[in-house]
Amino acid sequence: MSVKPTSRPWAYRLENIPLGTTKNELKASFQEEDRPYLTIKSLVPAVDNPDCAGDLTAVVIYRPDGSCHPHPRLTDETLSMDQDFHGLTPLYQPHGAIEADIIAVAGLAGHAYGSWAQRTGDMWLQDYLPRDVPNARVMIYGYDASLEGKARNILLNLTQEFMYRISEMRSSAQCESRPVILIGHDLGCLIIKKTLVDINGFFTSSLRLPVSSLIFFGAPHRGLETSALQTIVKSQPLEELVQELQTSSPTLRELNDKFRHVVGDISILTCYETVPTKTAIKVSYDYMLAHLPNGQLARQGEPKLLVPFHSATLDLPREQPVPCNGDHSQIAKVRRSEASKYYAVKGAVIKAIGSVSGSLDGALDPEELAKPVATLSLSSVQPQIASKGAVLSRTTSEQAVPPATSSELVTEEGFCRAIRFGQLTRSKEVLLKALVCIVPKGTHIKMAVSIILSYMPHDSDKKKS
């Protein structure tokens, strides 16, 4: 059966899919007349079960042509289907070891999936990035971006929801130490910034989030004018939202000040818009806008840069501003072309993952890793927190172990083969013993060592102290 092309593909998320289900079997779970219009874009382990020990999650694209049902219909009632994409949705997972998690957070009034997708249905986080960065897991995060019914402290509440879900996911998947690359659009950038601020001492949190890179699209660091807010949400914005996100907002000013103190050596790719966006105005009856009632807002006003350069950038040492040929919405719908700056985004991700592996490659000699060493029993390492640090006791086995391979997963013996305590200074040795306790078994050995090394004091830090 041939299907006529449609100008608007619709994305759906399917959850609670039994392990082992194939794409063809999943497609058969829909009514037969709907199947020709369906494409199973992805079918990967749920975010809480990356080791293929639980359910699967799928993203399905439906392209109705006018002659079929407007929405796909399931015949299997055990499956869960939605269009909101609230919470975390996995788009891709490597077949081998996962070296990093990539999480993209949508913006104000933006859809968790649609914010990154073109009208053709191509979605760069799902269709392009996995081909170029096959060793990273890719996820998107969505929330009720309409903000209807939200009270005060909108940014705080959204950040707390994000932090809770990320913490829960990484704990369930036992990947708390895995490096993270965070991507944000619009309000999503502010949620990411506040998350980093809150987990680094300005707010009580038990979340560990080793962020290696940030990528921001149209981040309103210094706020938005009311007309810009009105354009983005396509309605009269809530007064609470205006107070929090306006250009003179003390909330954003305080967030920027605190963020400068916690960002450290995290690299930031800042993508800012160069094409004005038509602003929203109230429309009166017009034959071109007959579908809109009088007084409703429509993007028919004077074009304007919603987030200009001075608001989209932070002037930080490790920040790289990149101009993008698109308006506020288009810059997040990255195309695989020179004009869209996809190469800059891809390069930032590859560099972030490579910097972790690179620090490891330069720190450990493969010949040294092959030498037998005494093993440290992880189960016997019990940290005792003192007023100025952790004091640890350990039990050492004198039994030599065979050489480790570079692809080995973390075990009590394999981990100790990778880190030779006798070659470290006293301060680093104590720090390593403490951090051994928080590296979960099953982590790729190279990634585990790189995480440990990233916490070590540098020589420059020793001189300062």
XYZ file of C-alpha atoms in Angstrom:
465
model
C 0.000 0.000 0.000
C 1.422 3.383 -0.971
C 1.163 6.283 1.421
C 0.854 9.867 0.274
C 3.414 12.212 1.818
C 2.204 14.477 4.580
C 3.588 17.852 5.660
C 3.332 17.078 9.369
C 4.657 13.878 10.973
C 3.553 13.222 14.566
C 5.780 11.656 17.200
C 4.532 9.207 19.830
C 6.296 7.484 22.718
C 5.586 3.846 23.537
C 6.555 2.368 26.900
C 6.271 -0.953 28.758
C 7.390 -2.881 25.679
C 8.515 -6.409 26.613
C 12.213 -7.164 26.283
C 13.008 -8.942 23.023
C 10.235 -7.288 21.006
C 11.322 -6.454 17.443
C 10.262 -3.414 15.417
C 8.062 -5.569 13.195
C 6.392 -7.141 16.221
C 5.825 -3.706 17.736
C 4.283 -2.433 14.497
C 1.904 -5.391 14.582
C 0.578 -4.041 17.913
C -1.255 -1.305 15.983
C -4.442 -1.642 13.996
C -3.705 -2.967 10.526
C -5.042 0.051 8.631
C -2.725 2.376 10.607
C 0.492 0.403 10.042
C 1.391 1.784 6.568
C 1.620 5.262 8.095
C 3.864 4.210 10.984
C 7.648 4.299 11.296
C 9.403 2.863 14.351
C 12.207 5.394 14.763
C 13.833 3.782 17.806
C 13.400 0.789 20.087
C 15.842 0.863 23.002
C 16.020 -0.127 26.681
C 14.114 2.118 29.072
C 16.265 4.748 30.790
C 16.149 2.957 34.135
C 17.219 -0.359 32.564
C 20.102 0.319 30.165
C 21.524 -3.173 30.653
C 18.564 -4.687 28.772
C 17.188 -6.161 31.983
C 13.727 -4.605 31.769
C 11.257 -2.961 29.407
C 11.913 -1.185 26.120
C 10.870 2.305 24.993
C 10.099 3.282 21.404
C 9.590 6.481 19.424
C 7.016 6.098 16.640
C 6.361 8.551 13.817
C 2.856 8.662 12.363
C 2.242 10.343 9.001
C -1.511 10.543 8.286
C -2.487 11.642 4.787
C -6.059 12.702 5.470
C -7.687 9.435 4.479
C -6.636 7.505 7.578
C -7.353 7.822 11.278
C -5.781 11.016 12.738
C -4.020 9.063 15.508
C -2.427 5.598 15.613
C -4.491 2.999 17.478
C -3.000 0.251 19.606
C -4.451 -3.233 19.848
C -2.214 -4.195 22.782
C -3.576 -2.587 25.944
C -0.461 -3.483 27.950
C 1.538 -0.842 26.057
C 1.515 2.812 27.087
C 1.451 5.523 24.397
C 1.603 9.318 24.725
C 2.544 12.426 22.768
C 3.731 14.585 25.670
C 7.147 12.947 26.194
C 7.236 14.226 29.769
C 10.170 12.970 31.805
C 13.084 11.107 30.212
C 12.851 9.385 26.826
C 15.762 7.336 25.445
C 16.449 7.844 21.740
C 19.583 5.764 21.280
C 21.804 3.390 23.215
C 25.156 1.928 22.102
C 25.417 -1.809 21.573
C 28.616 -1.862 23.627
C 29.857 0.139 26.590
C 28.175 3.499 27.253
C 30.869 6.153 27.665
C 28.588 9.138 28.309
C 24.952 10.201 28.693
C 23.608 13.016 26.511
C 20.453 14.658 27.861
C 18.586 17.412 25.966
C 16.130 19.663 27.839
C 13.408 21.475 25.874
C 12.534 25.123 26.291
C 9.608 27.290 27.278
C 6.384 26.108 25.590
C 8.530 23.635 23.645
C 7.854 19.961 22.999
C 10.424 17.507 24.334
C 10.760 15.840 20.908
C 9.422 18.421 18.462
C 11.715 21.189 19.716
C 14.658 19.359 18.114
C 12.896 17.974 15.020
C 12.412 19.422 11.560
C 9.032 19.437 9.822
C 10.274 16.584 7.644
C 10.549 14.410 10.729
C 14.356 14.381 10.865
C 15.558 14.794 14.431
C 19.276 15.396 14.810
C 19.586 13.951 18.324
C 18.104 10.685 17.059
C 19.046 10.548 13.371
C 22.444 12.277 13.132
C 24.258 12.271 16.463
C 24.241 8.484 17.075
C 25.970 7.956 13.719
C 28.741 10.386 14.622
C 28.953 9.603 18.352
C 28.012 5.900 18.586
C 29.402 5.390 22.103
C 27.008 7.757 23.936
C 23.448 7.189 25.113
C 21.037 9.931 23.959
C 17.952 11.024 25.907
C 15.499 13.909 25.869
C 13.733 15.438 28.868
C 10.301 17.038 28.743
C 8.005 18.788 31.203
C 4.732 20.680 31.165
C 6.154 23.573 29.171
C 2.796 25.348 28.924
C 3.234 26.308 32.611
C -0.537 26.557 33.000
C -1.542 26.536 36.642
C 2.051 26.962 37.836
C 2.507 29.100 40.927
C 5.578 30.970 42.106
C 9.150 29.727 41.869
C 8.567 28.238 38.422
C 12.263 27.800 37.655
C 12.934 26.252 41.062
C 10.077 23.768 40.715
C 11.057 22.711 37.196
C 14.665 22.279 38.286
C 13.684 20.149 41.270
C 11.593 17.893 39.014
C 14.519 17.513 36.620
C 17.024 16.813 39.387
C 14.781 14.207 41.007
C 14.213 12.332 37.743
C 17.895 12.398 36.763
C 18.937 11.219 40.222
C 16.369 8.432 40.208
C 17.372 7.285 36.724
C 21.115 7.253 37.349
C 20.661 5.438 40.649
C 18.358 2.790 39.150
C 20.692 2.276 36.206
C 23.766 2.290 38.484
C 25.502 4.900 36.354
C 25.965 7.761 38.845
C 29.597 8.180 37.830
C 29.037 8.224 34.060
C 29.950 11.571 32.444
C 27.047 13.696 31.253
C 26.669 16.144 28.362
C 23.703 18.474 28.856
C 21.970 20.256 25.966
C 19.369 22.947 26.514
C 17.090 25.213 24.519
C 15.664 28.440 25.911
C 14.280 27.775 29.428
C 15.938 24.351 29.318
C 19.305 26.117 29.552
C 18.244 27.870 32.746
C 17.038 24.572 34.233
C 20.445 23.054 33.479
C 22.284 26.015 35.002
C 20.223 25.939 38.181
C 20.718 22.179 38.439
C 24.487 22.637 38.425
C 24.232 25.428 40.980
C 21.992 23.423 43.305
C 24.112 20.267 43.267
C 27.312 22.184 43.947
C 26.582 23.568 47.358
C 23.961 26.254 46.952
C 21.127 23.813 47.607
C 20.796 20.553 49.514
C 21.123 17.658 47.052
C 22.523 14.133 46.968
C 22.764 14.086 43.166
C 26.202 13.453 41.666
C 26.366 14.735 38.110
C 29.842 14.708 36.500
C 29.067 17.110 33.646
C 31.769 17.278 30.981
C 30.156 19.732 28.539
C 27.178 22.058 28.066
C 25.520 23.035 24.776
C 23.079 25.964 24.909
C 20.649 27.062 22.175
C 19.121 30.518 22.628
C 19.763 30.656 26.362
C 18.102 33.760 27.898
C 20.794 34.217 30.560
C 19.888 37.872 31.052
C 16.156 37.497 30.620
C 13.451 38.108 28.052
C 11.272 41.110 27.339
C 7.536 40.660 27.891
C 6.898 40.717 24.133
C 9.426 37.926 23.673
C 7.802 35.832 26.408
C 4.436 36.468 24.821
C 5.765 35.290 21.462
C 7.267 32.096 22.844
C 4.256 30.954 24.897
C 1.749 32.261 22.282
C -0.405 33.744 25.018
C -0.323 36.379 27.694
C 2.435 35.104 30.007
C 1.764 34.515 33.682
C 2.793 37.370 35.935
C 4.994 34.988 37.936
C 6.763 33.949 34.734
C 7.369 37.558 33.749
C 8.861 38.327 37.153
C 11.248 35.372 36.982
C 12.362 35.669 33.343
C 12.205 39.391 32.575
C 15.408 41.278 31.762
C 15.654 42.857 35.212
C 14.905 39.621 37.050
C 16.862 39.252 40.321
C 16.328 35.480 39.994
C 18.373 35.302 36.791
C 20.974 37.754 38.041
C 21.570 35.632 41.129
C 21.623 32.451 39.015
C 24.296 33.888 36.722
C 26.474 34.927 39.651
C 26.292 31.506 41.283
C 26.767 29.654 37.998
C 30.099 31.398 37.426
C 31.366 29.912 40.672
C 30.355 26.314 39.921
C 30.911 25.937 36.168
C 34.643 25.369 36.694
C 36.386 23.884 33.649
C 33.194 22.658 31.962
C 33.233 23.635 28.295
C 30.194 25.517 26.958
C 29.077 25.778 23.336
C 26.730 28.750 23.028
C 24.542 28.782 19.911
C 22.829 32.139 19.452
C 20.218 33.239 16.921
C 20.895 35.680 14.108
C 17.469 35.663 12.416
C 14.603 37.663 13.973
C 11.406 35.858 15.021
C 7.991 37.289 14.185
C 6.541 38.576 17.445
C 3.074 37.653 18.686
C 0.263 40.179 18.344
C -3.499 40.075 18.835
C -5.217 39.504 15.517
C -8.488 40.837 14.213
C -10.479 38.953 11.570
C -8.581 38.486 8.351
C -9.281 36.085 5.526
C -5.692 34.822 5.854
C -6.219 34.181 9.556
C -9.846 33.067 9.470
C -9.017 30.068 11.642
C -8.085 32.372 14.516
C -10.764 34.153 16.594
C -10.549 37.881 17.198
C -8.118 38.807 19.961
C -6.053 35.633 19.771
C -2.282 35.933 19.606
C -0.502 34.986 16.399
C 3.090 35.397 15.247
C 2.290 38.134 12.757
C 4.072 41.048 14.413
C 7.359 42.809 13.743
C 10.327 40.388 13.576
C 12.688 40.650 16.538
C 15.674 38.845 18.016
C 14.112 37.229 21.077
C 17.454 36.350 22.687
C 20.155 38.671 21.314
C 23.872 38.000 21.616
C 24.367 39.883 24.890
C 21.688 37.761 26.588
C 22.674 34.427 25.022
C 26.319 34.603 26.122
C 27.985 34.613 29.546
C 31.531 35.767 28.712
C 33.067 32.769 30.455
C 36.646 31.596 29.721
C 35.606 28.166 28.380
C 32.554 29.424 26.488
C 32.537 29.256 22.675
C 29.841 31.446 21.052
C 28.621 30.237 17.641
C 26.208 32.268 15.460
C 23.379 30.195 13.959
C 21.409 31.008 10.843
C 17.965 30.602 12.344
C 15.376 32.234 14.551
C 14.769 31.366 18.186
C 12.897 28.162 17.380
C 14.855 27.050 14.327
C 18.312 27.063 15.909
C 17.439 23.978 17.989
C 16.161 22.078 14.926
C 19.682 21.408 13.719
C 20.198 20.241 10.149
C 23.118 18.138 8.992
C 24.733 20.921 7.001
C 27.413 23.577 7.270
C 24.834 26.353 7.528
C 23.163 24.851 10.604
C 26.395 24.528 12.609
C 25.806 20.826 13.216
C 29.545 20.309 12.841
C 30.130 22.585 15.854
C 27.643 20.689 18.028
C 28.995 17.315 16.931
C 32.546 18.493 17.554
C 31.686 19.686 21.063
C 30.191 16.304 21.962
C 33.104 14.333 20.507
C 35.594 16.588 22.272
C 33.785 16.201 25.603
C 33.830 12.406 25.392
C 37.385 12.374 24.053
C 38.671 14.571 26.862
C 37.595 11.960 29.386
C 39.222 9.087 27.485
C 42.236 11.238 26.691
C 42.953 11.984 30.346
C 42.932 8.273 30.974
C 45.122 7.358 28.011
C 47.754 9.825 29.079
C 47.676 8.762 32.729
C 48.018 4.979 32.452
C 50.700 3.007 30.661
C 49.283 -0.164 29.011
C 52.413 -2.083 30.060
C 51.911 -0.990 33.656
C 48.302 -2.164 33.536
C 49.493 -5.627 32.562
C 51.645 -6.026 35.667
C 50.168 -7.979 38.588
C 49.381 -5.940 41.673
C 47.853 -6.560 45.076
C 44.087 -6.288 45.015
C 41.918 -4.057 47.144
C 38.651 -5.544 48.354
C 35.966 -2.952 47.563
C 33.562 -4.544 49.999
C 36.017 -3.964 52.837
C 36.509 -0.249 52.147
C 34.339 1.511 54.700
C 34.596 5.314 54.684
C 34.541 7.089 58.034
C 33.746 10.744 57.526
C 35.883 13.090 59.613
C 35.609 16.836 60.002
C 38.116 17.547 57.237
C 37.776 14.594 54.901
C 37.417 10.853 54.739
C 39.613 8.423 56.668
C 39.534 4.935 55.202
C 40.648 1.491 56.229
C 41.262 -1.297 53.736
C 42.086 -4.972 53.548
C 44.770 -5.938 51.064
C 45.139 -9.336 49.467
C 48.657 -10.325 48.491
C 47.408 -12.650 45.786
C 48.564 -11.541 42.338
C 45.977 -11.303 39.569
C 46.356 -11.804 35.806
C 46.674 -8.871 33.404
C 43.617 -6.721 32.683
C 42.220 -6.028 29.237
C 41.165 -2.575 28.084
C 37.554 -3.673 27.577
C 37.136 -5.243 31.031
C 34.334 -4.034 33.256
C 34.920 -2.889 36.802
C 35.383 -5.729 39.286
C 37.233 -5.793 42.582
C 40.334 -7.232 40.912
C 40.050 -5.495 37.540
C 39.687 -2.065 39.066
C 42.771 -2.499 41.198
C 44.810 -3.665 38.237
C 44.028 -0.354 36.537
C 45.061 1.875 39.446
C 48.440 1.113 41.005
C 48.263 2.705 44.436
C 52.001 2.360 45.048
C 52.776 4.900 42.315
C 50.570 7.630 43.754
C 51.254 10.356 46.262
C 49.767 10.043 49.729
C 47.008 12.623 49.118
C 45.907 11.025 45.871
C 45.967 7.584 47.429
C 43.529 8.606 50.157
C 41.260 10.278 47.600
C 41.281 7.231 45.349
C 40.338 4.911 48.164
C 37.384 7.115 48.995
C 36.171 7.303 45.405
C 36.476 3.566 44.828
C 33.408 3.215 47.026
C 31.171 5.141 44.619
C 32.155 3.582 41.290
C 29.498 0.953 40.569
C 30.485 -2.472 39.333
C 29.728 -2.913 35.658
C 31.203 0.462 34.685
C 33.614 0.330 31.763
C 37.137 0.141 33.213
C 38.522 3.070 31.192
C 35.589 5.266 32.114
C 35.856 4.332 35.788
C 39.530 5.255 35.941
C 38.943 8.540 34.116
C 36.223 9.477 36.604
C 38.591 8.819 39.489
C 41.387 10.787 37.862
C 39.101 13.749 37.226
C 38.657 14.132 41.005
C 42.384 14.027 41.725
C 44.107 17.242 42.818
C 46.254 18.705 40.054
C 49.847 19.717 40.654
C 48.810 23.363 40.507
C 46.263 22.728 43.252
C 48.957 21.137 45.439
C 51.199 24.193 45.069
C 48.353 26.497 46.069
C 47.666 24.464 49.152
